[in-house]
Amino acid sequence: MVDFGICTPGSWITRINSGHVAAMMIPLHEGIPARHMSLFSDVCYWTYAWDDARDARLDLRPPAALTSHCQRLDRILDHPEIRPHESDPYCQALWDLRRRLAELPDTDQAIRVTDGMRRFFHGCHHWTRMQRNRAIPSLNDYLLARSDDCAGSWMVPFYPLIGGYRLTPQEAADPLTLVLNDLVPLVGALDNDIVSYHREAAIGEFNVLDVLQKENGYSLPHAVTDTIALRDRLMTLYVRIRDHLARTAGPHLARFAHDIGYIIRGHMEWALETSRYRTPQNAKTGTLHDATAFTVDWSDHPADDSPHPPELPAIAWWWDHIRAAEANERSGREAPPARP
């Protein structure tokens, strides 16, 4: 990032230590290629830098300018063989990341990562317009938007590349895999909404806590309690799917389902120590805000472990797939042995 002029040593983006979150998200397995870990870390750095730049850069404030910028990023993902002519450091750095991604041996999984990055750009574009219009949506619509804005869409498909294994096309298209692609990032996003609430409030933005306060007339503490409950119900679903795949799937899909859980753990560990949330800087004014008094209480038991979906159509269908998979598993165990 320094090489492309995005930041300088000791600048804000280097102090938040995005590389640390990448390290904490990577499960420890023998034989993980160093260049794969380095690439994942660099994409994390780029993502957090670009996320803050959307607010800090005056040239990206007009909606049309942001739309054009996202279109240029899309084109870079499509053509890693062509170095972009733009001098924009984010375009140049993204080209370098995309070129390195194209050099990895698993082209199918690399395409899934770039598709996830494209979804992230589109989600961020929609999210930024929503924030600037101060258009606080319903909880259901918020969850739809937040799942695209939180970078998990490219992180999750990166895990087979990090681990040096491959999901078959059938495994990648498995309904439970598709659920995990959205479920795990959303758990992390709700965690992030809690720890970053003061950061958003300082720059006049909203997150799920504001959504719940507006939609249900909640106090802030009540909104925090409900967010934790929703987050824990989602986490319970993740564990349920992970354990089901550990029993029934092939070794690569089972490993994938297990390893992406490190996204949740790694993000939370980092979020509780990084200056991005402990002493957040207003990207528009440069002002620092002290949030060092913020604490988190850990629990061994979920606030909500209901096995049933919430009344939120955006995510309720996820439970349909695990119920169907568990029913198939039971029918397979209960089927009589085939006659010789």
mmCIF file of C-alpha atoms in Angstrom:
data_model
loop_
_atom_site.group_PDB
_atom_site.id
_atom_site.type_symbol
_atom_site.label_atom_id
_atom_site.label_comp_id
_atom_site.label_asym_id
_atom_site.label_seq_id
_atom_site.Cartn_x
_atom_site.Cartn_y
_atom_site.Cartn_z
ATOM 1 C CA MET A 1 0.000 0.000 0.000
ATOM 2 C CA VAL A 2 2.917 2.323 0.719
ATOM 3 C CA ASP A 3 4.419 1.479 -2.683
ATOM 4 C CA PHE A 4 1.294 2.697 -4.473
ATOM 5 C CA GLY A 5 0.895 5.895 -2.449
ATOM 6 C CA ILE A 6 -2.209 4.885 -0.524
ATOM 7 C CA CYS A 7 -0.490 5.562 2.777
ATOM 8 C CA THR A 8 2.848 6.434 4.333
ATOM 9 C CA PRO A 9 4.647 4.708 7.218
ATOM 10 C CA GLY A 10 2.986 5.718 10.481
ATOM 11 C CA SER A 11 -0.180 6.998 8.777
ATOM 12 C CA TRP A 12 -3.678 6.181 9.950
ATOM 13 C CA ILE A 13 -4.167 3.122 7.755
ATOM 14 C CA THR A 14 -0.914 1.543 8.947
ATOM 15 C CA ARG A 15 -1.723 2.235 12.611
ATOM 16 C CA ILE A 16 -5.019 0.355 12.500
ATOM 17 C CA ASN A 17 -2.961 -2.744 11.629
ATOM 18 C CA SER A 18 -5.254 -4.440 9.119
ATOM 19 C CA GLY A 19 -2.569 -7.038 8.551
ATOM 20 C CA HIS A 20 -3.117 -8.236 12.102
ATOM 21 C CA VAL A 21 -6.769 -9.001 11.453
ATOM 22 C CA ALA A 22 -5.732 -11.020 8.402
ATOM 23 C CA ALA A 23 -3.295 -13.034 10.512
ATOM 24 C CA MET A 24 -5.944 -13.677 13.167
ATOM 25 C CA MET A 25 -8.466 -14.796 10.557
ATOM 26 C CA ILE A 26 -6.190 -17.422 9.032
ATOM 27 C CA PRO A 27 -6.482 -20.894 10.616
ATOM 28 C CA LEU A 28 -3.192 -22.494 11.521
ATOM 29 C CA HIS A 29 -2.566 -25.444 9.217
ATOM 30 C CA GLU A 30 0.759 -26.783 8.059
ATOM 31 C CA GLY A 31 1.813 -26.007 4.525
ATOM 32 C CA ILE A 32 -0.112 -22.757 3.983
ATOM 33 C CA PRO A 33 1.819 -20.953 1.203
ATOM 34 C CA ALA A 34 3.369 -17.685 2.381
ATOM 35 C CA ARG A 35 2.412 -15.849 -0.801
ATOM 36 C CA HIS A 36 -1.247 -16.777 -0.299
ATOM 37 C CA MET A 37 -1.174 -15.412 3.255
ATOM 38 C CA SER A 38 0.599 -12.266 2.060
ATOM 39 C CA LEU A 39 -1.982 -11.689 -0.660
ATOM 40 C CA PHE A 40 -4.882 -12.126 1.778
ATOM 41 C CA SER A 41 -3.244 -9.640 4.167
ATOM 42 C CA ASP A 42 -2.673 -7.088 1.403
ATOM 43 C CA VAL A 43 -6.284 -7.325 0.237
ATOM 44 C CA CYS A 44 -7.386 -6.692 3.839
ATOM 45 C CA TYR A 45 -5.197 -3.586 3.985
ATOM 46 C CA TRP A 46 -6.553 -2.355 0.647
ATOM 47 C CA THR A 47 -10.151 -2.976 1.709
ATOM 48 C CA TYR A 48 -9.948 -1.009 4.954
ATOM 49 C CA ALA A 49 -8.041 1.819 3.278
ATOM 50 C CA TRP A 50 -10.572 2.051 0.449
ATOM 51 C CA ASP A 51 -13.477 1.855 2.910
ATOM 52 C CA ASP A 52 -12.185 4.933 4.734
ATOM 53 C CA ALA A 53 -11.284 6.703 1.495
ATOM 54 C CA ARG A 54 -14.918 6.718 0.391
ATOM 55 C CA ASP A 55 -15.580 9.203 3.190
ATOM 56 C CA ALA A 56 -12.270 11.075 3.219
ATOM 57 C CA ARG A 57 -11.819 11.773 -0.506
ATOM 58 C CA LEU A 58 -13.680 14.852 -1.682
ATOM 59 C CA ASP A 59 -13.515 13.649 -5.292
ATOM 60 C CA LEU A 60 -15.629 10.589 -4.383
ATOM 61 C CA ARG A 61 -18.352 12.508 -2.541
ATOM 62 C CA PRO A 62 -20.584 13.177 -5.587
ATOM 63 C CA PRO A 63 -22.697 10.074 -6.332
ATOM 64 C CA ALA A 64 -21.758 10.111 -10.024
ATOM 65 C CA ALA A 65 -18.047 10.187 -9.156
ATOM 66 C CA LEU A 66 -18.379 7.203 -6.831
ATOM 67 C CA THR A 67 -20.332 5.288 -9.481
ATOM 68 C CA SER A 68 -17.612 5.949 -12.054
ATOM 69 C CA HIS A 69 -14.907 4.926 -9.587
ATOM 70 C CA CYS A 70 -16.623 1.607 -8.821
ATOM 71 C CA GLN A 71 -17.001 0.933 -12.538
ATOM 72 C CA ARG A 72 -13.254 1.398 -12.996
ATOM 73 C CA LEU A 73 -12.576 -1.035 -10.162
ATOM 74 C CA ASP A 74 -14.891 -3.543 -11.842
ATOM 75 C CA ARG A 75 -12.968 -3.251 -15.092
ATOM 76 C CA ILE A 76 -9.669 -3.892 -13.319
ATOM 77 C CA LEU A 77 -11.068 -7.132 -11.919
ATOM 78 C CA ASP A 78 -12.046 -8.208 -15.437
ATOM 79 C CA HIS A 79 -8.675 -7.484 -17.058
ATOM 80 C CA PRO A 80 -5.668 -8.161 -14.823
ATOM 81 C CA GLU A 81 -3.491 -8.387 -17.926
ATOM 82 C CA ILE A 82 -3.900 -4.649 -18.584
ATOM 83 C CA ARG A 83 -2.419 -2.124 -16.199
ATOM 84 C CA PRO A 84 -4.925 0.695 -15.643
ATOM 85 C CA HIS A 85 -3.985 4.096 -17.045
ATOM 86 C CA GLU A 86 -5.508 5.929 -14.057
ATOM 87 C CA SER A 87 -3.067 7.414 -11.585
ATOM 88 C CA ASP A 88 -5.515 6.723 -8.740
ATOM 89 C CA PRO A 89 -3.493 4.728 -6.161
ATOM 90 C CA TYR A 90 -6.453 2.498 -5.304
ATOM 91 C CA CYS A 91 -6.840 1.471 -8.938
ATOM 92 C CA GLN A 92 -3.122 0.770 -9.274
ATOM 93 C CA ALA A 93 -2.976 -1.233 -6.035
ATOM 94 C CA LEU A 94 -6.102 -3.231 -6.908
ATOM 95 C CA TRP A 95 -4.571 -4.114 -10.273
ATOM 96 C CA ASP A 96 -1.492 -5.449 -8.494
ATOM 97 C CA LEU A 97 -3.678 -7.545 -6.159
ATOM 98 C CA ARG A 98 -5.784 -8.852 -9.057
ATOM 99 C CA ARG A 99 -2.659 -9.704 -11.059
ATOM 100 C CA ARG A 100 -1.227 -11.684 -8.129
ATOM 101 C CA LEU A 101 -4.554 -13.444 -7.666
ATOM 102 C CA ALA A 102 -4.542 -14.488 -11.333
ATOM 103 C CA GLU A 103 -1.158 -16.142 -10.820
ATOM 104 C CA LEU A 104 -2.546 -18.607 -8.264
ATOM 105 C CA PRO A 105 -3.128 -22.142 -9.557
ATOM 106 C CA ASP A 106 -6.861 -22.485 -8.782
ATOM 107 C CA THR A 107 -8.445 -20.212 -11.361
ATOM 108 C CA ASP A 108 -12.029 -21.227 -10.472
ATOM 109 C CA GLN A 109 -11.619 -20.195 -6.851
ATOM 110 C CA ALA A 110 -9.793 -17.013 -7.878
ATOM 111 C CA ILE A 111 -12.813 -16.118 -10.013
ATOM 112 C CA ARG A 112 -15.060 -16.630 -6.977
ATOM 113 C CA VAL A 113 -12.878 -14.219 -5.030
ATOM 114 C CA THR A 114 -13.062 -11.566 -7.754
ATOM 115 C CA ASP A 115 -16.832 -12.071 -8.017
ATOM 116 C CA GLY A 116 -16.976 -11.495 -4.268
ATOM 117 C CA MET A 117 -14.911 -8.312 -4.601
ATOM 118 C CA ARG A 118 -17.269 -7.066 -7.289
ATOM 119 C CA ARG A 119 -20.232 -7.751 -5.025
ATOM 120 C CA PHE A 120 -18.420 -5.858 -2.264
ATOM 121 C CA PHE A 121 -17.915 -2.794 -4.495
ATOM 122 C CA HIS A 122 -21.557 -2.758 -5.532
ATOM 123 C CA GLY A 123 -22.649 -3.204 -1.916
ATOM 124 C CA CYS A 124 -20.397 -0.356 -0.752
ATOM 125 C CA HIS A 125 -21.729 1.876 -3.515
ATOM 126 C CA HIS A 126 -25.318 1.231 -2.451
ATOM 127 C CA TRP A 127 -24.369 1.577 1.214
ATOM 128 C CA THR A 128 -22.651 4.933 0.701
ATOM 129 C CA ARG A 129 -25.608 6.393 -1.160
ATOM 130 C CA MET A 130 -27.946 5.160 1.579
ATOM 131 C CA GLN A 131 -25.777 6.721 4.296
ATOM 132 C CA ARG A 132 -25.437 10.059 2.542
ATOM 133 C CA ASN A 133 -29.203 10.249 2.075
ATOM 134 C CA ARG A 134 -29.649 9.257 5.737
ATOM 135 C CA ALA A 135 -32.198 6.717 4.498
ATOM 136 C CA ILE A 136 -32.476 4.350 7.473
ATOM 137 C CA PRO A 137 -34.096 1.150 6.120
ATOM 138 C CA SER A 138 -36.069 -1.606 7.805
ATOM 139 C CA LEU A 139 -34.084 -4.274 9.627
ATOM 140 C CA ASN A 140 -34.787 -6.746 6.824
ATOM 141 C CA ASP A 141 -33.506 -4.383 4.134
ATOM 142 C CA TYR A 142 -30.563 -3.374 6.314
ATOM 143 C CA LEU A 143 -29.384 -6.980 6.602
ATOM 144 C CA LEU A 144 -29.562 -7.351 2.813
ATOM 145 C CA ALA A 145 -27.407 -4.264 2.330
ATOM 146 C CA ARG A 146 -24.999 -5.021 5.172
ATOM 147 C CA SER A 147 -24.169 -8.519 3.945
ATOM 148 C CA ASP A 148 -22.797 -7.015 0.720
ATOM 149 C CA ASP A 149 -20.974 -4.097 2.336
ATOM 150 C CA CYS A 150 -18.845 -5.947 4.887
ATOM 151 C CA ALA A 151 -16.123 -7.492 2.644
ATOM 152 C CA GLY A 152 -17.024 -11.046 3.615
ATOM 153 C CA SER A 153 -18.164 -11.745 0.062
ATOM 154 C CA TRP A 154 -14.512 -11.892 -1.041
ATOM 155 C CA MET A 155 -13.006 -13.166 2.218
ATOM 156 C CA VAL A 156 -15.020 -16.386 2.407
ATOM 157 C CA PRO A 157 -14.065 -17.770 -1.057
ATOM 158 C CA PHE A 158 -10.433 -16.898 -0.303
ATOM 159 C CA TYR A 159 -10.145 -19.702 2.264
ATOM 160 C CA PRO A 160 -9.582 -22.631 -0.120
ATOM 161 C CA LEU A 161 -6.829 -20.568 -1.752
ATOM 162 C CA ILE A 162 -5.206 -19.913 1.620
ATOM 163 C CA GLY A 163 -5.427 -23.578 2.562
ATOM 164 C CA GLY A 164 -4.252 -24.916 -0.770
ATOM 165 C CA TYR A 165 -7.316 -27.093 -1.385
ATOM 166 C CA ARG A 166 -10.131 -26.916 -3.899
ATOM 167 C CA LEU A 167 -13.895 -27.026 -3.686
ATOM 168 C CA THR A 168 -15.448 -28.891 -6.576
ATOM 169 C CA PRO A 169 -18.085 -27.017 -8.602
ATOM 170 C CA GLN A 170 -20.714 -29.171 -6.893
ATOM 171 C CA GLU A 171 -19.403 -28.292 -3.437
ATOM 172 C CA ALA A 172 -19.173 -24.585 -4.290
ATOM 173 C CA ALA A 173 -22.794 -24.663 -5.476
ATOM 174 C CA ASP A 174 -24.082 -26.682 -2.513
ATOM 175 C CA PRO A 175 -26.984 -24.807 -0.875
ATOM 176 C CA LEU A 176 -25.244 -24.901 2.507
ATOM 177 C CA THR A 177 -22.078 -23.439 0.994
ATOM 178 C CA LEU A 178 -24.130 -20.609 -0.464
ATOM 179 C CA VAL A 179 -25.699 -19.982 2.936
ATOM 180 C CA LEU A 180 -22.285 -19.917 4.616
ATOM 181 C CA ASN A 181 -21.055 -17.386 2.048
ATOM 182 C CA ASP A 182 -23.557 -14.871 3.464
ATOM 183 C CA LEU A 183 -24.061 -16.126 7.011
ATOM 184 C CA VAL A 184 -20.505 -15.909 8.332
ATOM 185 C CA PRO A 185 -19.897 -12.349 7.068
ATOM 186 C CA LEU A 186 -23.206 -11.191 8.522
ATOM 187 C CA VAL A 187 -22.272 -12.495 11.982
ATOM 188 C CA GLY A 188 -19.042 -10.521 11.726
ATOM 189 C CA ALA A 189 -20.908 -7.462 10.461
ATOM 190 C CA LEU A 190 -23.248 -7.441 13.473
ATOM 191 C CA ASP A 191 -20.245 -7.774 15.783
ATOM 192 C CA ASN A 192 -18.705 -4.853 13.936
ATOM 193 C CA ASP A 193 -21.846 -2.743 14.246
ATOM 194 C CA ILE A 194 -21.664 -3.034 18.022
ATOM 195 C CA VAL A 195 -17.970 -2.245 18.457
ATOM 196 C CA SER A 196 -17.991 0.522 15.820
ATOM 197 C CA TYR A 197 -21.223 2.283 16.850
ATOM 198 C CA HIS A 198 -19.404 5.248 18.354
ATOM 199 C CA ARG A 199 -17.297 5.516 15.185
ATOM 200 C CA GLU A 200 -20.350 5.738 12.939
ATOM 201 C CA ALA A 201 -22.099 8.112 15.307
ATOM 202 C CA ALA A 202 -19.098 10.449 15.279
ATOM 203 C CA ILE A 203 -19.363 10.948 11.506
ATOM 204 C CA GLY A 204 -23.156 10.980 11.324
ATOM 205 C CA GLU A 205 -23.665 7.475 9.919
ATOM 206 C CA PHE A 206 -26.030 4.753 11.131
ATOM 207 C CA ASN A 207 -25.875 1.010 11.677
ATOM 208 C CA VAL A 208 -28.124 -1.757 12.944
ATOM 209 C CA LEU A 209 -28.460 -0.169 16.385
ATOM 210 C CA ASP A 210 -30.005 2.931 14.816
ATOM 211 C CA VAL A 211 -32.224 0.754 12.628
ATOM 212 C CA LEU A 212 -33.648 -1.056 15.656
ATOM 213 C CA GLN A 213 -34.115 2.165 17.584
ATOM 214 C CA LYS A 214 -36.080 3.709 14.701
ATOM 215 C CA GLU A 215 -38.064 0.609 13.708
ATOM 216 C CA ASN A 216 -39.086 -0.497 17.189
ATOM 217 C CA GLY A 217 -38.708 2.636 19.296
ATOM 218 C CA TYR A 218 -35.947 0.991 21.321
ATOM 219 C CA SER A 219 -33.466 2.622 23.630
ATOM 220 C CA LEU A 220 -29.821 2.112 22.684
ATOM 221 C CA PRO A 221 -29.251 -0.578 25.381
ATOM 222 C CA HIS A 222 -32.348 -2.436 24.162
ATOM 223 C CA ALA A 223 -31.079 -2.260 20.577
ATOM 224 C CA VAL A 224 -27.712 -3.680 21.680
ATOM 225 C CA THR A 225 -29.447 -6.552 23.481
ATOM 226 C CA ASP A 226 -31.558 -7.415 20.420
ATOM 227 C CA THR A 227 -28.560 -7.208 18.104
ATOM 228 C CA ILE A 228 -26.596 -9.618 20.275
ATOM 229 C CA ALA A 229 -29.555 -12.008 20.321
ATOM 230 C CA LEU A 230 -29.858 -11.940 16.519
ATOM 231 C CA ARG A 231 -26.119 -12.351 16.160
ATOM 232 C CA ASP A 232 -26.124 -15.367 18.500
ATOM 233 C CA ARG A 233 -29.010 -16.997 16.659
ATOM 234 C CA LEU A 234 -27.025 -16.642 13.449
ATOM 235 C CA MET A 235 -23.914 -18.002 15.141
ATOM 236 C CA THR A 236 -25.929 -20.986 16.371
ATOM 237 C CA LEU A 237 -27.009 -21.622 12.789
ATOM 238 C CA TYR A 238 -23.396 -21.462 11.611
ATOM 239 C CA VAL A 239 -22.315 -24.053 14.197
ATOM 240 C CA ARG A 240 -25.236 -26.259 13.187
ATOM 241 C CA ILE A 241 -24.270 -26.140 9.496
ATOM 242 C CA ARG A 242 -20.570 -26.577 10.248
ATOM 243 C CA ASP A 243 -21.205 -29.652 12.380
ATOM 244 C CA HIS A 244 -23.579 -31.134 9.809
ATOM 245 C CA LEU A 245 -20.972 -30.772 7.058
ATOM 246 C CA ALA A 246 -18.307 -32.264 9.344
ATOM 247 C CA ARG A 247 -20.475 -35.412 9.491
ATOM 248 C CA THR A 248 -21.648 -35.600 5.901
ATOM 249 C CA ALA A 249 -19.410 -33.661 3.495
ATOM 250 C CA GLY A 250 -16.094 -34.442 1.883
ATOM 251 C CA PRO A 251 -12.903 -33.329 3.635
ATOM 252 C CA HIS A 252 -12.453 -30.099 1.683
ATOM 253 C CA LEU A 253 -15.989 -28.775 2.162
ATOM 254 C CA ALA A 254 -15.915 -29.800 5.829
ATOM 255 C CA ARG A 255 -12.620 -27.964 6.285
ATOM 256 C CA PHE A 256 -13.966 -24.913 4.484
ATOM 257 C CA ALA A 257 -17.010 -24.772 6.774
ATOM 258 C CA HIS A 258 -14.761 -25.013 9.825
ATOM 259 C CA ASP A 259 -12.046 -22.581 8.727
ATOM 260 C CA ILE A 260 -14.267 -19.667 7.750
ATOM 261 C CA GLY A 261 -15.352 -19.462 11.383
ATOM 262 C CA TYR A 262 -11.983 -17.808 11.987
ATOM 263 C CA ILE A 263 -13.361 -14.742 10.207
ATOM 264 C CA ILE A 264 -15.728 -14.206 13.135
ATOM 265 C CA ARG A 265 -13.163 -14.848 15.833
ATOM 266 C CA GLY A 266 -10.299 -12.985 14.123
ATOM 267 C CA HIS A 267 -12.361 -9.892 13.403
ATOM 268 C CA MET A 268 -13.613 -9.606 16.973
ATOM 269 C CA GLU A 269 -10.178 -10.075 18.526
ATOM 270 C CA TRP A 270 -8.764 -7.380 16.246
ATOM 271 C CA ALA A 271 -11.720 -5.013 16.632
ATOM 272 C CA LEU A 272 -11.256 -4.920 20.408
ATOM 273 C CA GLU A 273 -7.646 -3.742 20.113
ATOM 274 C CA THR A 274 -7.324 -1.720 16.909
ATOM 275 C CA SER A 275 -7.204 2.069 16.994
ATOM 276 C CA ARG A 276 -9.808 2.018 14.210
ATOM 277 C CA TYR A 277 -12.399 1.456 16.931
ATOM 278 C CA ARG A 278 -10.513 2.287 20.154
ATOM 279 C CA THR A 279 -9.479 5.761 19.009
ATOM 280 C CA PRO A 280 -11.323 6.161 15.712
ATOM 281 C CA GLN A 281 -10.408 9.001 13.403
ATOM 282 C CA ASN A 282 -13.128 10.934 11.659
ATOM 283 C CA ALA A 283 -12.230 10.407 8.011
ATOM 284 C CA LYS A 284 -13.809 13.753 7.106
ATOM 285 C CA THR A 285 -12.215 15.981 9.766
ATOM 286 C CA GLY A 286 -9.238 13.993 11.086
ATOM 287 C CA THR A 287 -10.525 14.319 14.659
ATOM 288 C CA LEU A 288 -9.734 11.434 17.027
ATOM 289 C CA HIS A 289 -12.436 10.052 19.335
ATOM 290 C CA ASP A 290 -11.568 8.258 22.559
ATOM 291 C CA ALA A 291 -13.451 4.960 22.954
ATOM 292 C CA THR A 292 -10.942 3.154 25.156
ATOM 293 C CA ALA A 293 -13.538 2.694 27.895
ATOM 294 C CA PHE A 294 -15.531 0.371 25.628
ATOM 295 C CA THR A 295 -15.608 -3.177 27.009
ATOM 296 C CA VAL A 296 -17.058 -6.518 25.954
ATOM 297 C CA ASP A 297 -18.346 -9.270 28.214
ATOM 298 C CA TRP A 298 -17.863 -12.797 26.906
ATOM 299 C CA SER A 299 -20.411 -15.536 27.470
ATOM 300 C CA ASP A 300 -20.278 -19.318 27.127
ATOM 301 C CA HIS A 301 -23.968 -19.404 26.233
ATOM 302 C CA PRO A 302 -25.797 -17.687 23.360
ATOM 303 C CA ALA A 303 -28.334 -14.998 24.133
ATOM 304 C CA ASP A 304 -30.641 -16.717 21.635
ATOM 305 C CA ASP A 305 -30.063 -20.318 20.531
ATOM 306 C CA SER A 306 -33.419 -20.821 18.846
ATOM 307 C CA PRO A 307 -33.214 -23.388 16.014
ATOM 308 C CA HIS A 308 -35.936 -21.502 14.137
ATOM 309 C CA PRO A 309 -35.548 -18.570 11.749
ATOM 310 C CA PRO A 310 -36.405 -15.008 12.712
ATOM 311 C CA GLU A 311 -39.243 -13.302 10.882
ATOM 312 C CA LEU A 312 -36.868 -11.683 8.419
ATOM 313 C CA PRO A 313 -37.345 -12.879 4.823
ATOM 314 C CA ALA A 314 -33.859 -11.751 3.821
ATOM 315 C CA ILE A 315 -32.297 -14.518 5.919
ATOM 316 C CA ALA A 316 -35.107 -16.861 7.029
ATOM 317 C CA TRP A 317 -34.579 -19.152 4.022
ATOM 318 C CA TRP A 318 -31.165 -20.153 5.361
ATOM 319 C CA TRP A 319 -32.845 -22.382 7.939
ATOM 320 C CA ASP A 320 -34.828 -24.153 5.193
ATOM 321 C CA HIS A 321 -31.612 -25.530 3.718
ATOM 322 C CA ILE A 322 -30.169 -26.923 6.939
ATOM 323 C CA ARG A 323 -33.518 -28.503 7.837
ATOM 324 C CA ALA A 324 -33.647 -30.175 4.425
ATOM 325 C CA ALA A 325 -30.036 -31.360 4.734
ATOM 326 C CA GLU A 326 -30.644 -32.786 8.219
ATOM 327 C CA ALA A 327 -33.782 -34.558 6.991
ATOM 328 C CA ASN A 328 -31.764 -36.152 4.182
ATOM 329 C CA GLU A 329 -29.123 -37.221 6.667
ATOM 330 C CA ARG A 330 -31.743 -38.855 8.903
ATOM 331 C CA SER A 331 -33.423 -40.614 5.997
ATOM 332 C CA GLY A 332 -30.066 -41.997 4.919
ATOM 333 C CA ARG A 333 -29.392 -43.407 8.391
ATOM 334 C CA GLU A 334 -32.878 -44.816 8.695
ATOM 335 C CA ALA A 335 -33.106 -46.399 5.238
ATOM 336 C CA PRO A 336 -33.159 -50.197 5.312
ATOM 337 C CA PRO A 337 -30.069 -51.934 3.936
ATOM 338 C CA ALA A 338 -30.227 -52.707 0.243
ATOM 339 C CA ARG A 339 -31.151 -56.286 -0.623
ATOM 340 C CA PRO A 340 -28.307 -58.348 -2.052
#
